[in-house]
Amino acid sequence: MDQQIAQVKIHPAIGIARVGNSDQTAFIGPESPDQPPLPPGSYKDSSGRIIKQAARFRLYGYNKAGEVVRELKMGQDDVTEIRWSVHLANKKAAWYQFHFPLDIPEAKDPTKLKPEMRRRRNAGVKGEERKKLVIDSGRQAIEVPQEKPFTLAGEIMGKPIKLGQAFAESGGRLVVTGGDGASASWDEKNNPISGVANNDTWYDNVSDGPITAEVTIGGVTKTASPAWVVVGPPHYAPGVKTIRTLYDLLFDVFVTEQTLELKDPPSYPEDVEPLLARFCELQWVNHGFATQFGWKGPYHFLDRAMRKRLNDTSETSRDLRRQIYHQMRDYDRDGMSPVPWPWLYGDAMTAKKPDSVRQHLALSPTQDRILARWADGDFVPGAARTGHPDVDKAPVAQQPGLLDRAALDNCAADAFHPGSEVTWPVRHKTMFSEPFRILHRAEGTQEPDYGDEFTVDEMLGKNGPLYAQGPGDLTRWMAAPWQCDTASCRFGYQVVSQLGPRYSPYLPTFWPAQMPNHVLKKADFDTVNTKPGGGDDTAREKAFENRAVWLRGLKKVSYNKQRRQMIDDWFKFGIVEPHEYTVGDDKFPKYMQVESEPGYGPVPDHANLINIHVPEAGVPQLAAAAGTWRGALSAEDVESALVQQAVEEAKELTGYDETAIAAGYLEKLDPFHENQ
């Protein structure tokens, strides 16, 4: 192979860092899709604060044929200089409101995307003052070696905000960490929390931006193909991947555009089993998935006997394969039904009777094609995949791809409502210069001003925001502040009138791999992991089956009050971590994902289990937020009365006490503002 370096690229192409409020040294985020989660106790410090996740970037040299030659390291193989640059920004407060994705058919309907939904956040801030809404660190250069962290900071309305830090390891790799996760309002007198995504005056310190580098090799300086970093919220279940990850979504984009090829034929251990396994992994974060796909459940795909049948290409197992494939949602067949798999909400989810196939999520077209071929027996069987848990021990030719995938595999691409790390614009090929690599807007180039009220045609057009990107452009669509969306990522949403015999409090769900729904408590795991004295496993079985609501520490009934609490208490919620079952009797899984001890006092396991949407409460809530409420009673009093009435009805219909019920108007469940 030609060893001459003709091109340099940064990997991962998109790196993911995550906020944390601990002063402890950040851990490096996953660098291989096969890398196991860190041991228990690695994600929080001794005081219960969340440790930051850092994104680490490397430089790889390619020859003229596009083959990977080696990682480029300072002082090795004629590398004499490495110069990085980082530029972070948070533009949420200066961007437009988020209600639902603008690239779905519903966005073209003016009765659904109303004029007031197309306006700016913080619309009362005008003219040049709006520039003060952008938290911008500026482009910061880092020359290797610079192992002392360089602070990346900006301001919002005159208030200093730290977005993160960056430093270069002695070998030349760049490490970027994010902010401390705190959110606040610049207006201490007028700062109500009024919804999921568009809370005026509020800001956070998630961010994103370009990563660039120049490398001098043998006296010749080469500019590397650039990368991007996204600083997102914590991953509260770092050992769990969602069914359609961000990598899956983007891989489908590039396969569809024929810039990447799909393996032909697919492999069971490489392509099929990882997808089916994710249904099983969700047992640790959602009780509904645990019942069907969990340990000893009817669709526990990881069971040895089940795996043997699924890995069999013969006619003997064909009907089983086909039945599993037929369970997957087909928008043309059953898009509006909650029954097909996966049991996840979609881009156009509402709490009323659905009228869109996008009420629920479907697999990506590429995932569907893989499963269709598997169902027909057109696949390669094999032993379970071991992969490369340590990227540095993988063949150098595979390292860039592993780095790219690892970062994105641990991000959600479920319903973009708006999402966890990034949202709907990333599914547009125009955002990329090559697979997985964000197209950079030239420094100093101004983006068009889309006015006080955008049009969908502008947003999707050639001069719109779906092309070259600048600092802060990926995360500006996300919830402001992030905690309000995290507190709203729940399950089994329903209106009181639909609390019938088919109601499930557990399903469907939003993003359980990122923000868990129902978890195995540490106390219950300890019971399971203790050998019974008399051989009676009843207590252990009961403990294993028990799941506590992850958000049970949120108090009050009102959603907005719970969101406000989440802004303060986000770090107190447990991290779902791997624990080994050591009794050795094979009666329970060898490894279990267990919630770390929360940072709040004892509360009932079922607190906040029932999630009730109260459409009527949207009228006073949104009118008050818009300053148009004219009722004789205060908007808050009217809203509280409507919510309490719904709670009383839900208690009677479900048999649960008030502790179990969270209720209120959820804008997330009324994306088209039909209840106003």
XYZ file of C-alpha atoms in Angstrom:
676
model
C 0.000 0.000 0.000
C 1.161 3.529 -0.816
C 2.446 5.118 2.421
C 2.578 8.679 1.086
C 0.172 11.018 2.915
C -1.948 12.856 0.359
C -4.849 13.920 2.564
C -5.546 14.413 6.266
C -8.919 13.938 7.956
C -10.190 14.516 11.482
C -12.088 11.687 13.169
C -14.656 11.359 14.533
C -16.290 13.513 11.888
C -18.881 14.492 14.502
C -17.728 14.247 18.103
C -20.142 14.188 21.024
C -19.399 15.810 24.369
C -21.907 16.077 27.212
C -22.467 18.586 29.986
C -21.734 17.819 33.623
C -21.457 19.780 36.855
C -18.647 17.834 38.515
C -15.159 19.306 38.830
C -13.719 15.832 38.326
C -11.742 15.208 35.129
C -14.012 14.415 32.193
C -14.117 10.908 30.770
C -13.647 10.346 27.048
C -16.855 9.416 25.242
C -17.186 6.081 23.418
C -14.564 5.636 20.685
C -15.798 2.308 19.344
C -19.372 1.066 18.870
C -18.226 -2.108 20.636
C -16.813 -0.290 23.671
C -18.637 -1.311 26.861
C -19.974 1.326 29.252
C -17.747 2.407 32.111
C -17.908 0.582 35.468
C -20.436 1.645 38.122
C -19.506 4.923 39.764
C -17.757 6.327 36.684
C -20.440 8.819 35.670
C -20.940 10.689 38.952
C -18.473 11.910 41.535
C -18.621 11.178 45.260
C -20.903 14.176 45.848
C -23.443 12.955 43.282
C -22.598 15.449 40.548
C -22.439 14.320 36.922
C -19.015 14.045 35.310
C -18.611 15.629 31.887
C -18.146 13.503 28.790
C -15.361 14.767 26.540
C -15.064 14.396 22.778
C -11.593 13.454 21.549
C -10.453 14.079 17.975
C -7.605 12.444 16.062
C -5.858 13.072 12.753
C -5.495 10.352 10.136
C -3.395 10.389 7.002
C -4.794 8.953 3.759
C -2.972 8.144 0.520
C -4.100 9.141 -2.984
C -6.261 6.020 -3.235
C -8.193 7.098 -0.138
C -6.720 4.353 2.042
C -5.920 5.011 5.690
C -2.149 5.055 6.180
C -1.815 5.892 9.883
C -2.860 8.155 12.723
C -0.733 11.285 12.676
C 0.987 11.966 15.983
C 3.228 14.781 17.070
C 6.913 13.943 16.744
C 6.324 10.730 14.791
C 6.782 10.038 11.067
C 7.955 13.589 10.245
C 4.987 15.301 11.954
C 6.500 18.512 13.337
C 3.462 20.752 13.930
C -0.235 20.285 14.699
C -2.522 23.299 15.067
C -6.161 22.865 16.032
C -9.019 25.333 16.264
C -12.329 25.101 18.132
C -15.347 27.387 17.904
C -18.394 26.782 20.119
C -21.657 28.693 20.169
C -25.167 28.466 21.583
C -27.774 30.222 19.410
C -30.977 28.869 20.948
C -32.217 32.164 22.376
C -31.667 33.963 19.054
C -33.243 31.292 16.829
C -36.844 30.414 16.029
C -39.371 28.491 18.067
C -39.475 24.723 17.742
C -42.819 22.929 17.504
C -42.263 20.006 15.127
C -39.946 19.160 12.207
C -40.314 21.429 9.205
C -39.558 18.699 6.660
C -42.662 16.578 7.277
C -45.885 17.099 5.281
C -47.685 18.583 8.286
C -45.380 21.622 8.127
C -46.855 22.568 4.750
C -50.339 22.794 6.261
C -51.004 26.372 7.478
C -53.685 25.089 9.841
C -51.003 23.069 11.627
C -47.945 25.345 11.415
C -49.619 28.603 12.338
C -47.978 32.043 11.971
C -47.316 32.430 15.700
C -45.406 29.131 15.611
C -42.977 30.463 12.994
C -41.668 33.332 15.066
C -38.426 33.968 16.870
C -37.726 33.040 20.425
C -37.401 36.150 22.600
C -39.234 38.186 19.965
C -39.288 41.186 22.283
C -35.541 41.615 21.837
C -35.105 43.674 18.668
C -32.468 44.804 16.199
C -28.831 44.855 17.244
C -29.775 43.703 20.731
C -30.516 40.241 19.317
C -26.802 39.696 18.790
C -26.534 39.604 22.572
C -28.671 36.439 22.569
C -25.863 34.401 20.967
C -23.304 32.819 23.286
C -20.168 32.660 21.133
C -16.703 31.567 22.221
C -15.070 32.820 19.050
C -12.567 30.719 17.123
C -9.801 29.595 19.455
C -6.489 28.200 18.198
C -4.683 25.429 20.068
C -1.171 24.404 19.124
C 0.215 21.037 20.180
C 1.286 20.588 22.872
C -1.171 22.575 24.994
C -2.224 20.320 27.822
C -3.535 23.153 29.977
C -7.260 23.501 29.143
C -8.259 26.583 27.187
C -11.606 28.059 28.269
C -14.316 28.543 25.638
C -16.736 31.215 26.829
C -19.120 33.917 25.677
C -21.943 36.100 26.959
C -25.719 36.325 26.791
C -27.305 39.703 27.470
C -24.098 40.736 29.208
C -23.893 37.648 31.440
C -20.669 35.606 31.059
C -21.253 31.952 30.131
C -18.660 29.183 29.982
C -19.393 26.785 27.125
C -16.482 24.435 27.700
C -12.771 23.836 27.473
C -10.297 22.357 25.012
C -6.743 21.106 25.185
C -4.318 19.104 23.070
C -2.732 15.926 24.353
C 1.027 15.608 23.912
C 0.580 13.170 21.041
C -1.603 15.634 19.176
C -5.174 14.548 19.879
C -7.665 17.309 20.699
C -10.008 16.988 23.692
C -13.144 19.152 23.992
C -15.423 19.318 27.024
C -18.717 21.158 27.390
C -20.432 23.346 29.941
C -21.583 22.583 33.461
C -25.192 21.913 32.410
C -26.644 24.853 34.326
C -29.546 26.828 32.885
C -30.844 30.205 33.964
C -32.789 33.279 32.893
C -31.262 36.660 32.216
C -34.481 38.276 33.466
C -34.882 37.394 37.132
C -38.282 39.109 37.400
C -40.029 37.709 34.323
C -39.009 34.131 33.643
C -41.906 31.673 33.792
C -41.410 28.180 32.404
C -44.208 27.905 29.875
C -43.453 24.768 27.887
C -41.079 22.176 26.523
C -38.895 23.983 24.008
C -39.468 27.740 23.813
C -38.989 29.381 27.191
C -38.136 33.019 26.621
C -35.279 34.569 28.634
C -33.926 31.098 29.462
C -30.558 29.847 28.257
C -28.322 26.826 28.776
C -24.724 25.948 27.909
C -25.023 23.111 25.444
C -23.342 24.104 22.182
C -21.783 22.985 18.929
C -19.280 24.142 16.381
C -16.454 23.429 13.939
C -13.162 21.689 14.631
C -10.302 22.376 12.214
C -6.647 21.393 12.048
C -3.441 21.920 10.106
C -0.599 19.403 10.171
C 2.976 19.876 9.046
C 4.474 16.639 7.710
C 7.995 16.632 6.328
C 7.930 20.409 6.034
C 4.626 20.458 4.104
C 1.530 21.862 5.835
C -1.770 20.170 5.056
C -5.249 21.321 6.031
C -7.325 18.479 7.419
C -10.891 17.714 6.377
C -12.688 19.379 9.299
C -14.952 17.924 11.955
C -17.731 19.115 14.244
C -18.391 18.852 17.949
C -21.816 18.725 19.596
C -22.173 19.275 23.334
C -25.411 17.656 24.440
C -27.248 16.748 27.648
C -26.055 13.811 29.758
C -26.688 10.293 28.508
C -28.522 8.903 31.520
C -28.289 5.287 30.299
C -24.856 5.127 28.645
C -24.957 1.351 28.201
C -28.209 1.434 26.219
C -28.614 2.316 22.539
C -31.893 3.270 20.965
C -33.418 1.264 18.118
C -32.693 3.880 15.455
C -29.522 5.684 16.439
C -28.185 8.835 14.842
C -25.651 6.655 13.039
C -28.466 4.516 11.609
C -30.292 7.610 10.412
C -27.250 9.125 8.694
C -26.094 5.799 7.265
C -29.508 5.514 5.628
C -29.169 9.044 4.200
C -25.868 8.164 2.524
C -26.964 4.705 1.372
C -30.048 6.291 -0.191
C -27.842 8.855 -1.945
C -25.505 6.038 -3.031
C -22.441 7.539 -1.388
C -22.232 4.496 0.901
C -22.947 0.878 0.039
C -25.057 -1.606 1.937
C -23.421 -4.933 2.697
C -24.620 -7.647 0.313
C -25.862 -9.962 1.694
C -26.364 -8.766 5.275
C -24.740 -10.608 8.160
C -26.770 -11.788 11.131
C -24.114 -10.982 13.777
C -23.005 -7.732 12.106
C -26.249 -6.243 10.789
C -29.330 -7.996 12.159
C -28.518 -9.049 15.704
C -27.345 -5.591 16.876
C -30.709 -4.154 15.806
C -32.779 -6.870 17.475
C -30.593 -6.664 20.582
C -31.543 -3.023 21.068
C -35.167 -4.016 21.616
C -33.859 -6.189 24.454
C -31.530 -3.511 25.837
C -34.493 -1.195 26.302
C -35.705 -3.569 29.046
C -33.459 -1.593 31.415
C -35.124 1.748 30.690
C -38.773 0.944 29.913
C -41.028 -1.552 31.662
C -43.121 -2.225 28.558
C -40.042 -3.303 26.601
C -38.894 -5.353 29.609
C -42.136 -7.325 29.584
C -41.911 -8.351 25.928
C -38.212 -8.165 25.021
C -36.554 -8.579 28.402
C -35.088 -11.557 30.213
C -37.294 -14.635 29.614
C -39.817 -12.515 27.741
C -41.541 -13.868 24.613
C -39.209 -11.890 22.330
C -35.942 -12.052 24.229
C -33.785 -12.215 21.100
C -30.602 -12.746 23.130
C -31.785 -16.051 24.583
C -29.455 -18.833 23.377
C -32.223 -21.004 21.954
C -33.901 -18.027 20.305
C -30.617 -16.814 18.822
C -29.957 -20.234 17.309
C -33.269 -20.057 15.454
C -32.843 -16.433 14.354
C -29.332 -17.174 13.069
C -30.608 -20.087 10.958
C -31.085 -19.517 7.210
C -33.142 -22.670 6.685
C -36.858 -23.024 6.029
C -37.241 -24.353 9.580
C -36.886 -20.847 11.047
C -38.289 -18.874 8.145
C -41.746 -18.301 9.597
C -40.295 -17.038 12.882
C -38.080 -14.593 11.000
C -40.949 -13.411 8.835
C -43.296 -12.951 11.797
C -40.717 -10.786 13.559
C -40.170 -8.707 10.433
C -43.921 -8.318 9.912
C -44.207 -6.880 13.422
C -42.188 -3.845 12.321
C -44.177 -0.729 11.518
C -45.043 -0.112 7.865
C -46.360 3.413 7.327
C -48.447 2.300 4.352
C -50.023 -0.502 6.360
C -50.368 0.605 9.981
C -48.547 3.863 10.631
C -51.160 5.217 13.029
C -51.456 2.095 15.159
C -49.487 1.889 18.424
C -49.230 -1.902 18.127
C -46.424 -2.459 15.547
C -42.784 -2.245 16.598
C -40.937 -0.182 17.657
C -43.126 1.271 20.395
C -41.672 4.755 20.073
C -43.379 8.044 19.313
C -42.817 9.728 15.957
C -42.298 13.189 14.476
C -46.005 14.126 14.325
C -47.097 12.620 17.623
C -50.174 14.142 19.270
C -52.235 13.122 22.293
C -55.487 13.020 20.342
C -56.564 10.236 18.023
C -53.767 10.177 15.432
C -54.334 11.420 11.908
C -50.728 11.030 10.727
C -48.640 7.930 10.082
C -45.820 9.818 11.775
C -47.580 9.358 15.109
C -45.054 6.583 15.731
C -41.518 5.761 14.655
C -40.550 3.335 11.905
C -37.174 1.774 11.245
C -35.008 3.540 8.701
C -35.496 2.261 5.127
C -32.033 0.704 5.281
C -32.803 -1.097 8.540
C -36.045 -2.318 6.994
C -34.256 -3.635 3.891
C -31.773 -5.542 6.047
C -34.545 -7.187 8.061
C -36.554 -7.997 4.925
C -33.628 -9.910 3.444
C -33.008 -11.646 6.761
C -36.668 -12.656 6.938
C -36.352 -14.266 3.510
C -33.238 -16.186 4.563
C -30.899 -14.085 2.416
C -28.210 -13.441 5.027
C -24.932 -14.793 6.352
C -25.155 -16.531 9.750
C -22.299 -16.480 12.220
C -21.053 -16.413 15.783
C -21.883 -13.436 17.968
C -19.952 -10.313 17.074
C -17.022 -9.390 19.301
C -15.938 -6.323 17.342
C -13.264 -3.974 18.637
C -13.949 -2.817 22.208
C -10.657 -0.851 22.155
C -10.322 1.292 19.037
C -6.547 1.537 19.461
C -6.264 -2.241 19.056
C -8.320 -2.271 15.856
C -6.611 -2.311 12.446
C -5.716 1.255 11.553
C -7.853 1.098 8.405
C -10.941 0.527 10.570
C -10.235 3.129 13.235
C -11.738 6.201 11.496
C -15.003 4.368 10.833
C -15.178 3.065 14.390
C -14.633 6.562 15.783
C -17.296 8.062 13.516
C -19.832 5.398 14.387
C -19.185 5.266 18.130
C -20.036 8.925 18.626
C -23.273 8.730 16.628
C -24.375 5.279 17.814
C -24.864 6.705 21.283
C -27.154 9.510 20.092
C -30.898 9.332 19.539
C -32.700 9.631 16.212
C -36.116 8.736 17.559
C -38.894 11.307 17.309
C -37.451 14.723 16.547
C -39.589 16.524 19.143
C -37.027 18.136 19.034
C -34.704 15.351 20.251
C -31.744 14.828 22.531
C -28.482 15.898 20.887
C -29.539 17.197 17.444
C -32.746 17.217 15.451
C -34.375 16.926 12.018
C -32.034 19.065 9.817
C -29.299 16.409 10.072
C -31.291 14.019 7.899
C -30.647 16.273 4.888
C -27.652 15.387 2.714
C -27.105 19.089 1.958
C -25.742 19.467 5.500
C -22.725 17.278 4.691
C -19.564 17.559 2.612
C -19.128 13.760 2.672
C -20.658 10.954 4.734
C -20.948 12.006 8.389
C -18.899 15.209 7.866
C -20.767 18.490 8.393
C -20.364 21.083 5.636
C -18.723 24.163 7.170
C -19.802 27.703 6.421
C -16.782 29.862 5.641
C -15.676 31.889 8.634
C -17.070 35.402 8.518
C -19.878 34.479 6.111
C -23.205 35.780 7.336
C -26.272 33.576 7.248
C -29.394 35.157 5.705
C -31.873 36.796 8.062
C -35.163 34.917 7.731
C -37.144 37.717 9.353
C -39.369 37.841 12.393
C -41.519 35.075 10.924
C -39.970 32.415 8.696
C -41.630 30.519 5.877
C -41.234 26.773 5.417
C -40.127 27.295 1.821
C -37.297 29.518 3.061
C -36.217 26.991 5.648
C -36.125 24.136 3.142
C -34.818 26.201 0.216
C -31.353 26.692 -1.252
C -30.703 29.792 0.834
C -32.064 28.168 3.964
C -30.319 26.723 7.019
C -29.981 23.160 5.668
C -26.678 23.739 3.894
C -23.304 24.930 5.219
C -23.300 25.243 9.004
C -21.741 27.669 11.440
C -21.035 27.533 15.187
C -24.192 26.809 17.175
C -26.278 25.906 14.126
C -26.978 22.262 15.016
C -28.155 22.818 18.591
C -30.096 26.058 18.019
C -33.203 24.026 17.148
C -33.143 22.200 20.479
C -35.206 22.904 23.598
C -34.434 26.048 25.568
C -33.418 25.080 28.159
C -32.558 21.416 27.650
C -33.887 20.286 31.044
C -37.471 21.149 30.085
C -37.418 18.611 27.273
C -35.657 16.007 29.411
C -38.385 16.343 32.048
C -40.994 15.891 29.301
C -39.539 12.762 27.667
C -42.043 10.315 29.053
C -44.305 7.463 28.098
C -47.911 6.334 27.842
C -49.286 9.843 27.361
C -53.051 9.938 27.346
C -56.042 12.217 27.772
C -58.526 11.304 30.486
C -61.234 10.307 28.017
C -58.992 7.552 26.610
C -58.137 5.852 29.922
C -59.903 2.661 28.932
C -59.068 -1.035 29.249
C -56.421 -0.832 26.500
C -54.505 1.978 28.185
C -50.852 1.218 28.964
C -49.022 3.550 31.340
C -45.674 2.356 29.910
C -45.964 2.630 26.134
C -45.339 4.182 23.647
C -42.355 6.247 24.733
C -39.915 9.047 23.888
C -36.108 8.423 23.839
C -35.871 5.943 26.741
C -32.246 5.116 25.892
C -31.230 8.722 26.589
C -33.730 9.620 29.327
C -34.946 6.413 31.014
C -38.583 5.742 31.864
C -38.552 2.826 34.319
C -35.419 1.487 35.977
C -34.096 -1.319 38.156
C -33.167 0.277 41.470
C -29.882 -0.511 43.188
C -31.748 -1.863 46.235
C -33.697 -4.281 44.043
C -30.541 -5.381 42.256
C -28.896 -6.070 45.611
C -31.834 -8.316 46.511
C -31.542 -10.156 43.200
C -27.791 -10.514 43.613
C -28.056 -12.137 47.054
C -28.315 -15.920 47.168
C -31.511 -16.947 48.979
C -31.027 -18.825 52.219
C -33.850 -21.322 51.857
C -33.889 -21.638 48.094
C -37.075 -19.580 47.724
C -36.573 -17.122 44.848
C -39.901 -15.313 45.236
C -38.378 -12.164 46.734
C -35.614 -12.070 44.129
C -38.044 -12.552 41.259
C -40.279 -9.793 42.592
C -37.308 -7.442 42.971
C -36.129 -8.187 39.432
C -39.545 -7.492 37.948
C -39.977 -4.240 39.857
C -39.247 -1.056 37.945
C -39.262 2.411 39.446
C -40.160 5.534 37.480
C -36.897 7.297 36.672
C -38.477 10.759 37.049
C -40.116 9.845 40.362
C -38.087 12.567 42.083
C -40.063 15.318 40.350
C -42.599 16.785 42.746
C -45.902 18.578 42.172
C -48.559 17.524 39.690
C -48.060 20.336 37.169
C -45.718 19.620 34.266
C -44.365 23.171 34.187
C -43.524 23.055 37.891
C -41.781 19.740 37.320
C -39.822 21.238 34.423
C -38.777 24.108 36.642
C -37.566 21.636 39.261
C -35.614 19.719 36.607
C -33.636 22.858 35.793
C -32.313 22.781 39.359
C -32.189 19.032 40.018
C -31.141 17.474 36.678
C -27.969 15.974 38.136
C -29.791 14.272 41.023
C -31.398 11.638 38.816
C -29.729 8.253 38.612
C -27.415 7.019 35.883
C -28.230 3.535 34.580
C -24.984 1.561 34.903
C -23.880 -2.051 34.273
C -23.688 -4.421 37.238
C -22.579 -8.036 37.163
C -24.824 -10.728 38.598
C -22.481 -12.801 40.742
C -24.691 -15.477 42.340
C -23.802 -17.769 39.458
C -27.024 -19.759 39.135
C -28.089 -18.435 35.686
C -31.494 -17.492 37.065
C -31.000 -13.860 36.096
C -28.993 -12.022 33.418
C -25.215 -12.077 33.761
C -25.183 -8.280 33.473
C -27.950 -5.890 34.446
C -28.304 -2.161 33.934
C -29.032 -0.611 37.318
C -29.942 2.919 38.395
C -27.330 4.594 40.580
C -28.586 6.017 43.856
C -30.562 9.217 43.131
C -29.684 12.430 44.896
C -33.150 13.020 46.347
C -34.988 11.495 49.295
C -37.236 8.417 49.284
C -40.298 8.606 47.045
C -42.759 5.938 45.875
C -41.550 3.902 42.906
C -44.732 4.703 40.992
C -44.553 8.499 41.352
C -45.204 10.147 37.956
C -46.169 6.830 36.353
C -49.420 8.115 34.810
C -48.940 10.961 32.317
C -52.131 12.861 31.558
C -52.400 15.530 28.889
C -55.006 18.188 29.732
C -55.748 20.022 26.457
C -58.082 22.534 28.114
C -55.252 23.777 30.319
C -53.410 24.950 27.226
C -55.722 27.913 26.760
C -54.832 29.813 29.967
C -51.221 28.619 29.947
C -50.396 29.795 26.439
C -52.484 32.947 26.677
C -50.609 33.918 29.826
C -47.279 33.227 28.131
C -48.329 35.430 25.197
C -49.632 38.181 27.496
C -53.181 37.883 26.139
C -55.019 36.319 29.108
C -58.087 38.384 30.047
C -59.967 36.038 32.385
C -61.540 37.133 35.663
C -59.376 34.597 37.486
C -55.641 34.337 36.991
C -54.476 32.031 34.215
C -52.538 29.995 36.775
C -55.642 29.457 38.929
C -57.728 28.374 35.941
C -55.004 26.037 34.725
C -54.574 24.531 38.206
C -58.304 23.885 38.526
C -58.450 22.139 35.148
C -55.419 20.014 35.983
C -56.773 19.021 39.386
C -60.084 18.007 37.826
C -58.201 15.773 35.369
C -56.186 14.258 38.218
C -59.326 13.356 40.156
C -60.825 11.688 37.090
C -57.582 9.818 36.373
C -57.443 8.532 39.956
C -60.907 7.068 39.603
C -60.263 5.528 36.180
C -56.822 4.027 36.887
C -56.997 3.180 40.577
C -53.700 4.975 41.240
C -53.253 7.633 43.900
C -52.353 11.238 43.163
C -48.640 10.568 43.680
C -48.637 8.442 40.530
C -50.227 11.095 38.329
C -48.544 13.949 36.491
C -50.948 16.123 34.538
C -51.178 19.336 32.601
C -51.063 20.820 29.156
C -48.082 19.483 27.226
C -47.199 21.502 24.149
C -45.169 18.487 22.983
C -48.478 16.606 22.699
C -50.201 19.474 20.908
C -47.585 20.313 18.262
C -50.158 21.796 15.882
C -51.756 23.951 18.619
C -55.161 22.421 18.021
C -56.143 22.906 21.668
C -55.871 26.679 21.658
